[in-house]
Every structure is written in C-alpha cells, then in structure tokens.
Amino acid sequence: MTVKWGGIGEWKGQGGGGGGGRGRGGSNPPPPADQTTLKGAQRPYRPKLEPGQCPKDLEFLRRPELGLTDNILYSRRCIKPVYKADFDRSTITNVAGPLVTNTTALDLTSCSHDEPIPCEPLALEVPMPYPKDAQYPHLLFGVASKYQRMREAIPAFAHWLAGTGARLVGTIADAVPPEHQDDSTRNSFNLTLLEEEYRAAGIIATFVPPKVFKRLNLKDGKPDPRPVPVEHHHFLVIKELLSVIDSSQSSQPPHWLAILDDDTFFTSLSPLSQTLSRYDHTRPAWLGALSDDFMAVQAWGFMAFGGAGSFLSLPLARQLAPHLEQCITTASVQTGDGILRDCIYSHTRTRLTLVEGLNQHDIKGDPSGFFESGIWPVLSLHHWKSWYHAPVAKMARVAKEVCGDCFLMRVRFGTGSSSSSSKDNKKRKEEESLLSLGYSITQYPGLANGLDDIDLSRVEGTWKEAERKEKFAFSYGPVRRRLQVNKEKKSWRLVDVDVGEEDSSSSSKPPSQSTTIKKESGGAKEGRAWISPRKGKKRFRQIYVHKAAGPAVGESMDEVIELVWEV
C-alpha cells in the first residue's frame, strides 16, 4: 500500500504570543487543516443515529471533528501498565511482538459492526505515576498577553495548573482600567469574568489591566508616542507578582516567580517542582533556558528565553523591584526577555543558571523529529500553536492520567524476529513499529532493514533548517537526515484522548471472546482474541491516526490505532 501522511503540515506563523521578545506581535494565521482542527465544511457528514444504536466507543470515533473517513481500518491494544520505581527513562523499551495484532474494517456512517472488537492485552513497564492531588503553592506564574488570547489559552493552562494550588497572575495588555472604561470597553474586557472562567477550569488566577500607558523609554530624546508593547508588560509583570505576594495573608510566600509567554506549556508541575527544588530559592537566583537555535542566541544574547519559562527566586525579584521602570528606559533591547537580562546584570550579581528540560522551541514546520527522539526531561514546550502545531495538552495527558515521566518514552515493537531471509525481513518490517508515547506510532516500510537502518540515538531533522549545524547542532546534534514521508516513513499521529470508566466493548452485547484473524509469529491464524478491559476499571484512551492519501494513490481509508490503558 502506498503511504502518505496527510496530517500535520508546516505553518509559517511567527508567533504573536505573550511578550517574551522576538517574533511577537501581529495576529496568528489559522492552524493547518489537519484532523485535530477541522471545522465546518471540512468535517465529514455523519447521519444521526438512534440513541443506543451505536456503541459508545464507536460514537467517539464518529465525531466529525476527528475528520475520519467514513470507512476506517481500526486496531487497538489494551495496555496494563506495570509500574517500576527505577525505570530508566533514557532507554528504549523493547517488545518482542508487534503492536498491532488485528485490524477491523469499520463503517462509521452506519455503526453496523456487530461483533466485539478485539483488544489484546499487553503488560508494559512504565515509570511511576505522579502524586495525585499534589499542591504547589510555592510556584507563582506571571504572563502578559491580550484578553482574547488568554481566553483561548484556558484549556492549555488547565492541563498543568488546574487543582494544583499554584497561582497565575496576568497583565491583560489591551484591557482598560475601570476609571477609563466607557460603554464600548466595559463588557469587552471584563477581567472579573475572565477570572471566573479560569476558576471554572480549576485555576486560581488574578488578571489586572496595565499600570503603564505611555512608553517609559525615549525616542530620539523625546517621549515615544507609540502604544506600550506587550513586551514591556511582560517584564513589568514582576511588579504584579510581588503585589499579589504582599497582599496575601499566607505565611509561606512562593519560592519561585515564573515569567511565561501565553503559549508556554508545562507537561506537569510535578517534574518542574522537583527540578526547581535542586536550586536554593532563599538566595537570588535566575533559572531558564537559551533558544535551541544558536543563531537566535547570537542575535539576542545570553538570556533566559521567556517561552521556555524564566524563573526568579523571591529575593532576586525583591532586588529588581525598585529598578523596573528604569530598566525599560536603559535596556539595550526592547524585548521582555532582554530587558530582564539587562536589569539583572545592571543591578545584581546574579547570573543565569541553565535548566535542562525547559524548551524555547524555536523550530518551525514539522516538529516530529523532536517529539520522536526520546528526549528527556521535557519540562516545557513553546510555539506549539504558531511556529508548529501540536495538540500538546492531549499529548501530555498520558503523564497526568497514567504514568508520570512516560510522556514521549519510546517503545520498539517487533524485536523478536532475527531472520535474514527477504521474506522474513518483509514480515519483520511489517511488525516493527516505534511508539513515541503521546505523539506518534511510526513504521519504516521504505528502509531496507526497517528500524535497524536508523540511528535512534540521533534526532531526525524534520523541522525547517534542521540540517544547518550553525543553528541547531548545539542543542539537538548530531542530527540525522529527514526521512521521506511518502516512501520511507509511515506515521500515526495522536489526535485525541478520552478518560472514562465505561466498558470498552464496541458491541452492545456483553463482552466476550470472538473469532478474528490475528497476527502471530507463524503467520495469520484464526484464534480467540481478548476483547476489552474489565468493567469498572478506569481507562485512558489514545487515538492515533494515519490519514489516507486518497484513492488515487491506493489509500481510501484512514487507519486508526487506539491504545486503551487500564489503570
């Protein structure tokens, strides 16, 4: 079968987010039309069915927003996590058998599939889960952005902030203080309503209008009449963070004040808190990450790039407080990250400490090389809805629901065969696959020896200009060549997740065993297949999709692989 991944393409957006510095401003172009963002006429028509006519599992796949073809090839595995306290996150887990052991053709328009769908069990070693209901009041996050962008950002913030006890403080750059409001602005920028929307999502948030309405810096020795840029508010959010701390009745002030962009995404506060605990918060300290593009570092200097997250200890923030407005007028650059750097160097002896796992992610186009590299730790992500597009909250959900540090861990399936005959080699390549948990499942049909032809210790250079050593070798090198998607590499990308406790049988009949064609080491055989997790167990579903290229190239059906985690 000719293979073409028709999912996530390159998007040439340059940002527009929360004020850290370079590439900000302007409006974002719409995301690429992939299966996670289909709208309106792009979505397939699904006839309404009578209640109960379609099993819940199939109803989940029928949703038009998934953009699946009417007929799909569907496979699933039921995974029982085996928790291991000393799990080595740096290694690849090898599984002798194939990931896909059976495939069923489904018609999503009629839901007419009567037989239960097989779900063969797989015990898989994974890291320990993160502590449930852990609280992080020692972390305080600050952001400067615009009203509508902060409304749109609620789902992503909720993934890592909801129910954690950590607090978010935001300066809404286009909001108007109450004393300056009129009928045209009073309802457009209701910060109380915005706080309530965040509270409904489980997030403790405080939003304030800007305190500065005229540029503090001069232009040609005269007052600058242009509007105050978001970048300045990004830097001045330090003052708002300190104001919240000083007005709080808590006897335990936060240890770390974080300055973010509105598209900074943390996979979880658990590993972030553990990492920050290695540093002394009682002394002036500045933690962060450089850009992964070394030419950006050369252009903008040695500083914490804000999209990755910049962390100040409370003593350092106190040292900066008297100088904030002055720092804007004297900074060598007018980006928020650069102003912060110059202010720290001009008024303190503190210097930047680099923290592994914080990612500025100055990469454009296809980010799959990063996400499939097994890189760890991954504390933060950035530019995920502008310079590239990825459903990061869905991707990282497995860490929250199932297995902690398992996000993006790699599992290699089909390692059991070692025959060198051409026939067996073809079969081995069909059974081989690489799971990058939470992002993709990949096969390599166009390589002579499949996965054996790939140096998995190297990052595949899939994004724009990845081959330029002067840009990315220092962060991701050595980089291996990008594989031809149409010929050498076939991908199923994660498009959705679901959490529930329902029985996952895709038939209205009671769960049972059924006859199916099942792949085994000796070839396809008729056998009895496992059906579904036991009723009452919590299950976490991941939906990975390979988009059909179309009948013209021999692919008319999308292919879906579902992983059902029983926890």
PDB file of C-alpha atoms in Angstrom, residues 375-544:
ATOM      1  CA  ILE A 375      14.445  13.373  24.650  1.00  0.00           C
ATOM      2  CA  TRP A 376      14.078  13.751  28.405  1.00  0.00           C
ATOM      3  CA  PRO A 377      13.362  15.644  30.544  1.00  0.00           C
ATOM      4  CA  VAL A 378      10.671  17.695  28.809  1.00  0.00           C
ATOM      5  CA  LEU A 379       9.519  20.267  31.353  1.00  0.00           C
ATOM      6  CA  SER A 380       8.127  22.893  28.988  1.00  0.00           C
ATOM      7  CA  LEU A 381       7.113  23.353  25.351  1.00  0.00           C
ATOM      8  CA  HIS A 382       6.592  26.532  23.352  1.00  0.00           C
ATOM      9  CA  HIS A 383       5.414  27.799  19.942  1.00  0.00           C
ATOM     10  CA  TRP A 384       3.135  24.755  19.681  1.00  0.00           C
ATOM     11  CA  LYS A 385       0.259  26.736  18.146  1.00  0.00           C
ATOM     12  CA  SER A 386       2.214  29.078  15.908  1.00  0.00           C
ATOM     13  CA  TRP A 387       5.665  28.017  14.669  1.00  0.00           C
ATOM     14  CA  TYR A 388       4.459  24.429  14.601  1.00  0.00           C
ATOM     15  CA  HIS A 389       1.168  22.807  15.529  1.00  0.00           C
ATOM     16  CA  ALA A 390       0.713  20.009  18.051  1.00  0.00           C
ATOM     17  CA  PRO A 391      -2.141  19.128  20.469  1.00  0.00           C
ATOM     18  CA  VAL A 392       0.187  19.321  23.469  1.00  0.00           C
ATOM     19  CA  ALA A 393      -2.480  19.062  26.188  1.00  0.00           C
ATOM     20  CA  LYS A 394      -3.769  15.830  24.667  1.00  0.00           C
ATOM     21  CA  MET A 395      -0.244  14.576  24.092  1.00  0.00           C
ATOM     22  CA  ALA A 396       0.889  15.101  27.696  1.00  0.00           C
ATOM     23  CA  ARG A 397      -2.341  13.769  29.210  1.00  0.00           C
ATOM     24  CA  VAL A 398      -0.859  10.276  29.490  1.00  0.00           C
ATOM     25  CA  ALA A 399       1.646  11.601  32.038  1.00  0.00           C
ATOM     26  CA  LYS A 400      -1.183  13.028  34.118  1.00  0.00           C
ATOM     27  CA  GLU A 401      -3.525  10.043  33.911  1.00  0.00           C
ATOM     28  CA  VAL A 402      -1.255   7.019  33.707  1.00  0.00           C
ATOM     29  CA  CYS A 403       2.477   7.017  34.137  1.00  0.00           C
ATOM     30  CA  GLY A 404       4.262  10.219  35.105  1.00  0.00           C
ATOM     31  CA  ASP A 405       7.563  10.521  33.250  1.00  0.00           C
ATOM     32  CA  CYS A 406       6.344   8.211  30.457  1.00  0.00           C
ATOM     33  CA  PHE A 407       5.405  11.113  28.145  1.00  0.00           C
ATOM     34  CA  LEU A 408       7.383  10.653  24.885  1.00  0.00           C
ATOM     35  CA  MET A 409       9.075   7.469  26.115  1.00  0.00           C
ATOM     36  CA  ARG A 410       9.876   5.185  23.192  1.00  0.00           C
ATOM     37  CA  VAL A 411       8.762   1.566  22.812  1.00  0.00           C
ATOM     38  CA  ARG A 412      10.060  -0.539  19.953  1.00  0.00           C
ATOM     39  CA  PHE A 413       7.748  -3.366  18.899  1.00  0.00           C
ATOM     40  CA  GLY A 414       8.535  -6.414  16.776  1.00  0.00           C
ATOM     41  CA  THR A 415      12.064  -7.024  18.002  1.00  0.00           C
ATOM     42  CA  GLY A 416      11.621 -10.782  18.329  1.00  0.00           C
ATOM     43  CA  SER A 417      12.438 -11.799  14.737  1.00  0.00           C
ATOM     44  CA  SER A 418      16.082 -12.068  13.638  1.00  0.00           C
ATOM     45  CA  SER A 419      15.774 -13.999  10.346  1.00  0.00           C
ATOM     46  CA  SER A 420      17.766 -12.615   7.404  1.00  0.00           C
ATOM     47  CA  SER A 421      15.659 -14.067   4.540  1.00  0.00           C
ATOM     48  CA  SER A 422      13.955 -11.485   2.317  1.00  0.00           C
ATOM     49  CA  LYS A 423      10.511 -12.921   3.046  1.00  0.00           C
ATOM     50  CA  ASP A 424      11.013 -12.870   6.794  1.00  0.00           C
ATOM     51  CA  ASN A 425      12.614  -9.437   6.588  1.00  0.00           C
ATOM     52  CA  LYS A 426       9.496  -8.068   4.871  1.00  0.00           C
ATOM     53  CA  LYS A 427       7.293  -9.593   7.558  1.00  0.00           C
ATOM     54  CA  ARG A 428       9.570  -8.226  10.291  1.00  0.00           C
ATOM     55  CA  LYS A 429       9.299  -4.722   8.864  1.00  0.00           C
ATOM     56  CA  GLU A 430       5.507  -5.043   8.834  1.00  0.00           C
ATOM     57  CA  GLU A 431       5.520  -5.982  12.522  1.00  0.00           C
ATOM     58  CA  GLU A 432       8.098  -3.404  13.560  1.00  0.00           C
ATOM     59  CA  SER A 433       6.940  -0.064  14.897  1.00  0.00           C
ATOM     60  CA  LEU A 434       8.149   2.678  17.202  1.00  0.00           C
ATOM     61  CA  LEU A 435       5.777   4.219  19.724  1.00  0.00           C
ATOM     62  CA  SER A 436       6.666   7.712  20.930  1.00  0.00           C
ATOM     63  CA  LEU A 437       4.124   7.754  23.711  1.00  0.00           C
ATOM     64  CA  GLY A 438       1.656  10.590  23.391  1.00  0.00           C
ATOM     65  CA  TYR A 439       2.825  11.710  19.961  1.00  0.00           C
ATOM     66  CA  SER A 440       3.080   9.031  17.276  1.00  0.00           C
ATOM     67  CA  ILE A 441       3.413   5.459  16.121  1.00  0.00           C
ATOM     68  CA  THR A 442       5.786   5.042  13.178  1.00  0.00           C
ATOM     69  CA  GLN A 443       6.782   2.322  10.741  1.00  0.00           C
ATOM     70  CA  TYR A 444       9.592   2.397   8.196  1.00  0.00           C
ATOM     71  CA  PRO A 445       8.486   0.400   5.137  1.00  0.00           C
ATOM     72  CA  GLY A 446      10.863   2.114   2.707  1.00  0.00           C
ATOM     73  CA  LEU A 447      14.069   1.281   4.554  1.00  0.00           C
ATOM     74  CA  ALA A 448      15.796  -1.962   3.569  1.00  0.00           C
ATOM     75  CA  ASN A 449      16.169  -3.154   7.154  1.00  0.00           C
ATOM     76  CA  GLY A 450      13.441  -1.136   8.823  1.00  0.00           C
ATOM     77  CA  LEU A 451      14.350   0.292  12.210  1.00  0.00           C
ATOM     78  CA  ASP A 452      17.771  -1.354  12.053  1.00  0.00           C
ATOM     79  CA  ASP A 453      18.713   1.257   9.438  1.00  0.00           C
ATOM     80  CA  ILE A 454      18.042   4.142  11.837  1.00  0.00           C
ATOM     81  CA  ASP A 455      20.372   5.506  14.487  1.00  0.00           C
ATOM     82  CA  LEU A 456      17.753   6.134  17.162  1.00  0.00           C
ATOM     83  CA  SER A 457      20.295   7.952  19.318  1.00  0.00           C
ATOM     84  CA  ARG A 458      20.138  10.859  16.868  1.00  0.00           C
ATOM     85  CA  VAL A 459      17.316  13.352  16.360  1.00  0.00           C
ATOM     86  CA  GLU A 460      15.665  13.258  12.929  1.00  0.00           C
ATOM     87  CA  GLY A 461      15.949  16.729  11.380  1.00  0.00           C
ATOM     88  CA  THR A 462      12.317  17.221  10.357  1.00  0.00           C
ATOM     89  CA  TRP A 463      11.854  20.958  11.001  1.00  0.00           C
ATOM     90  CA  LYS A 464      12.945  23.829   8.745  1.00  0.00           C
ATOM     91  CA  GLU A 465      16.701  24.322   8.519  1.00  0.00           C
ATOM     92  CA  ALA A 466      17.382  21.446  10.915  1.00  0.00           C
ATOM     93  CA  GLU A 467      20.363  20.492   8.764  1.00  0.00           C
ATOM     94  CA  ARG A 468      22.089  23.832   9.416  1.00  0.00           C
ATOM     95  CA  LYS A 469      24.705  22.952  12.001  1.00  0.00           C
ATOM     96  CA  GLU A 470      25.277  26.576  12.926  1.00  0.00           C
ATOM     97  CA  LYS A 471      21.661  26.779  14.119  1.00  0.00           C
ATOM     98  CA  PHE A 472      20.679  23.521  15.804  1.00  0.00           C
ATOM     99  CA  ALA A 473      23.717  21.269  16.258  1.00  0.00           C
ATOM    100  CA  PHE A 474      24.466  22.681  19.705  1.00  0.00           C
ATOM    101  CA  SER A 475      21.016  21.761  21.022  1.00  0.00           C
ATOM    102  CA  TYR A 476      19.972  18.674  19.037  1.00  0.00           C
ATOM    103  CA  GLY A 477      23.108  17.470  17.250  1.00  0.00           C
ATOM    104  CA  PRO A 478      24.167  15.248  15.772  1.00  0.00           C
ATOM    105  CA  VAL A 479      21.013  15.417  13.628  1.00  0.00           C
ATOM    106  CA  ARG A 480      20.200  12.605  11.198  1.00  0.00           C
ATOM    107  CA  ARG A 481      18.583  13.172   7.817  1.00  0.00           C
ATOM    108  CA  ARG A 482      14.868  13.664   7.390  1.00  0.00           C
ATOM    109  CA  LEU A 483      13.139  10.531   6.077  1.00  0.00           C
ATOM    110  CA  GLN A 484      10.856  10.676   3.052  1.00  0.00           C
ATOM    111  CA  VAL A 485       7.339  10.641   4.442  1.00  0.00           C
ATOM    112  CA  ASN A 486       5.798   9.216   1.285  1.00  0.00           C
ATOM    113  CA  LYS A 487       8.284   6.400   0.961  1.00  0.00           C
ATOM    114  CA  GLU A 488      10.403   5.661   3.996  1.00  0.00           C
ATOM    115  CA  LYS A 489       8.251   6.551   6.982  1.00  0.00           C
ATOM    116  CA  LYS A 490       4.596   5.995   7.846  1.00  0.00           C
ATOM    117  CA  SER A 491       3.104   7.762  10.864  1.00  0.00           C
ATOM    118  CA  TRP A 492       0.024   7.566  13.019  1.00  0.00           C
ATOM    119  CA  ARG A 493      -0.256  10.837  14.987  1.00  0.00           C
ATOM    120  CA  LEU A 494      -2.141  11.288  18.231  1.00  0.00           C
ATOM    121  CA  VAL A 495      -5.351  13.244  17.581  1.00  0.00           C
ATOM    122  CA  ASP A 496      -7.468  12.709  20.699  1.00  0.00           C
ATOM    123  CA  VAL A 497      -7.687  11.164  24.161  1.00  0.00           C
ATOM    124  CA  ASP A 498     -10.517  10.165  26.457  1.00  0.00           C
ATOM    125  CA  VAL A 499     -10.821   9.204  30.112  1.00  0.00           C
ATOM    126  CA  GLY A 500     -13.661   7.099  31.476  1.00  0.00           C
ATOM    127  CA  GLU A 501     -14.730   4.029  33.388  1.00  0.00           C
ATOM    128  CA  GLU A 502     -17.134   2.535  30.884  1.00  0.00           C
ATOM    129  CA  ASP A 503     -16.674  -0.929  29.455  1.00  0.00           C
ATOM    130  CA  SER A 504     -14.824  -0.516  26.161  1.00  0.00           C
ATOM    131  CA  SER A 505     -16.528  -3.264  24.193  1.00  0.00           C
ATOM    132  CA  SER A 506     -17.656  -1.843  20.866  1.00  0.00           C
ATOM    133  CA  SER A 507     -20.740  -4.009  20.799  1.00  0.00           C
ATOM    134  CA  SER A 508     -23.978  -3.708  22.713  1.00  0.00           C
ATOM    135  CA  LYS A 509     -23.592  -7.382  23.539  1.00  0.00           C
ATOM    136  CA  PRO A 510     -21.853  -8.372  26.798  1.00  0.00           C
ATOM    137  CA  PRO A 511     -18.046  -8.541  26.482  1.00  0.00           C
ATOM    138  CA  SER A 512     -16.949 -11.913  25.239  1.00  0.00           C
ATOM    139  CA  GLN A 513     -14.373 -13.545  23.058  1.00  0.00           C
ATOM    140  CA  SER A 514     -14.838 -13.708  19.305  1.00  0.00           C
ATOM    141  CA  THR A 515     -13.122 -15.306  16.344  1.00  0.00           C
ATOM    142  CA  THR A 516     -10.845 -12.962  14.459  1.00  0.00           C
ATOM    143  CA  ILE A 517      -7.843 -13.026  12.178  1.00  0.00           C
ATOM    144  CA  LYS A 518      -4.870 -12.495  14.457  1.00  0.00           C
ATOM    145  CA  LYS A 519      -1.221 -11.923  13.571  1.00  0.00           C
ATOM    146  CA  GLU A 520       1.095 -14.412  15.237  1.00  0.00           C
ATOM    147  CA  SER A 521       4.754 -15.281  14.851  1.00  0.00           C
ATOM    148  CA  GLY A 522       3.935 -18.123  12.479  1.00  0.00           C
ATOM    149  CA  GLY A 523       1.647 -16.052  10.255  1.00  0.00           C
ATOM    150  CA  ALA A 524      -2.042 -15.123  10.274  1.00  0.00           C
ATOM    151  CA  LYS A 525      -4.083 -17.621  12.222  1.00  0.00           C
ATOM    152  CA  GLU A 526      -7.648 -17.931  13.364  1.00  0.00           C
ATOM    153  CA  GLY A 527      -7.844 -17.667  17.115  1.00  0.00           C
ATOM    154  CA  ARG A 528      -9.657 -16.340  20.138  1.00  0.00           C
ATOM    155  CA  ALA A 529      -8.979 -12.666  20.844  1.00  0.00           C
ATOM    156  CA  TRP A 530      -9.230 -10.673  24.014  1.00  0.00           C
ATOM    157  CA  ILE A 531     -11.973  -8.114  23.899  1.00  0.00           C
ATOM    158  CA  SER A 532     -11.929  -5.294  26.449  1.00  0.00           C
ATOM    159  CA  PRO A 533     -10.834  -4.139  29.876  1.00  0.00           C
ATOM    160  CA  ARG A 534     -12.942  -5.249  32.784  1.00  0.00           C
ATOM    161  CA  LYS A 535     -15.963  -3.113  33.532  1.00  0.00           C
ATOM    162  CA  GLY A 536     -15.491  -0.525  36.255  1.00  0.00           C
ATOM    163  CA  LYS A 537     -11.794  -0.007  35.629  1.00  0.00           C
ATOM    164  CA  LYS A 538     -10.610   3.479  34.778  1.00  0.00           C
ATOM    165  CA  ARG A 539      -9.354   3.552  31.230  1.00  0.00           C
ATOM    166  CA  PHE A 540      -7.424   6.123  29.289  1.00  0.00           C
ATOM    167  CA  ARG A 541      -7.817   6.032  25.516  1.00  0.00           C
ATOM    168  CA  GLN A 542      -5.341   7.392  22.970  1.00  0.00           C
ATOM    169  CA  ILE A 543      -6.378   7.695  19.323  1.00  0.00           C
ATOM    170  CA  TYR A 544      -3.551   7.677  16.762  1.00  0.00           C
TER     171      TYR A 544
END
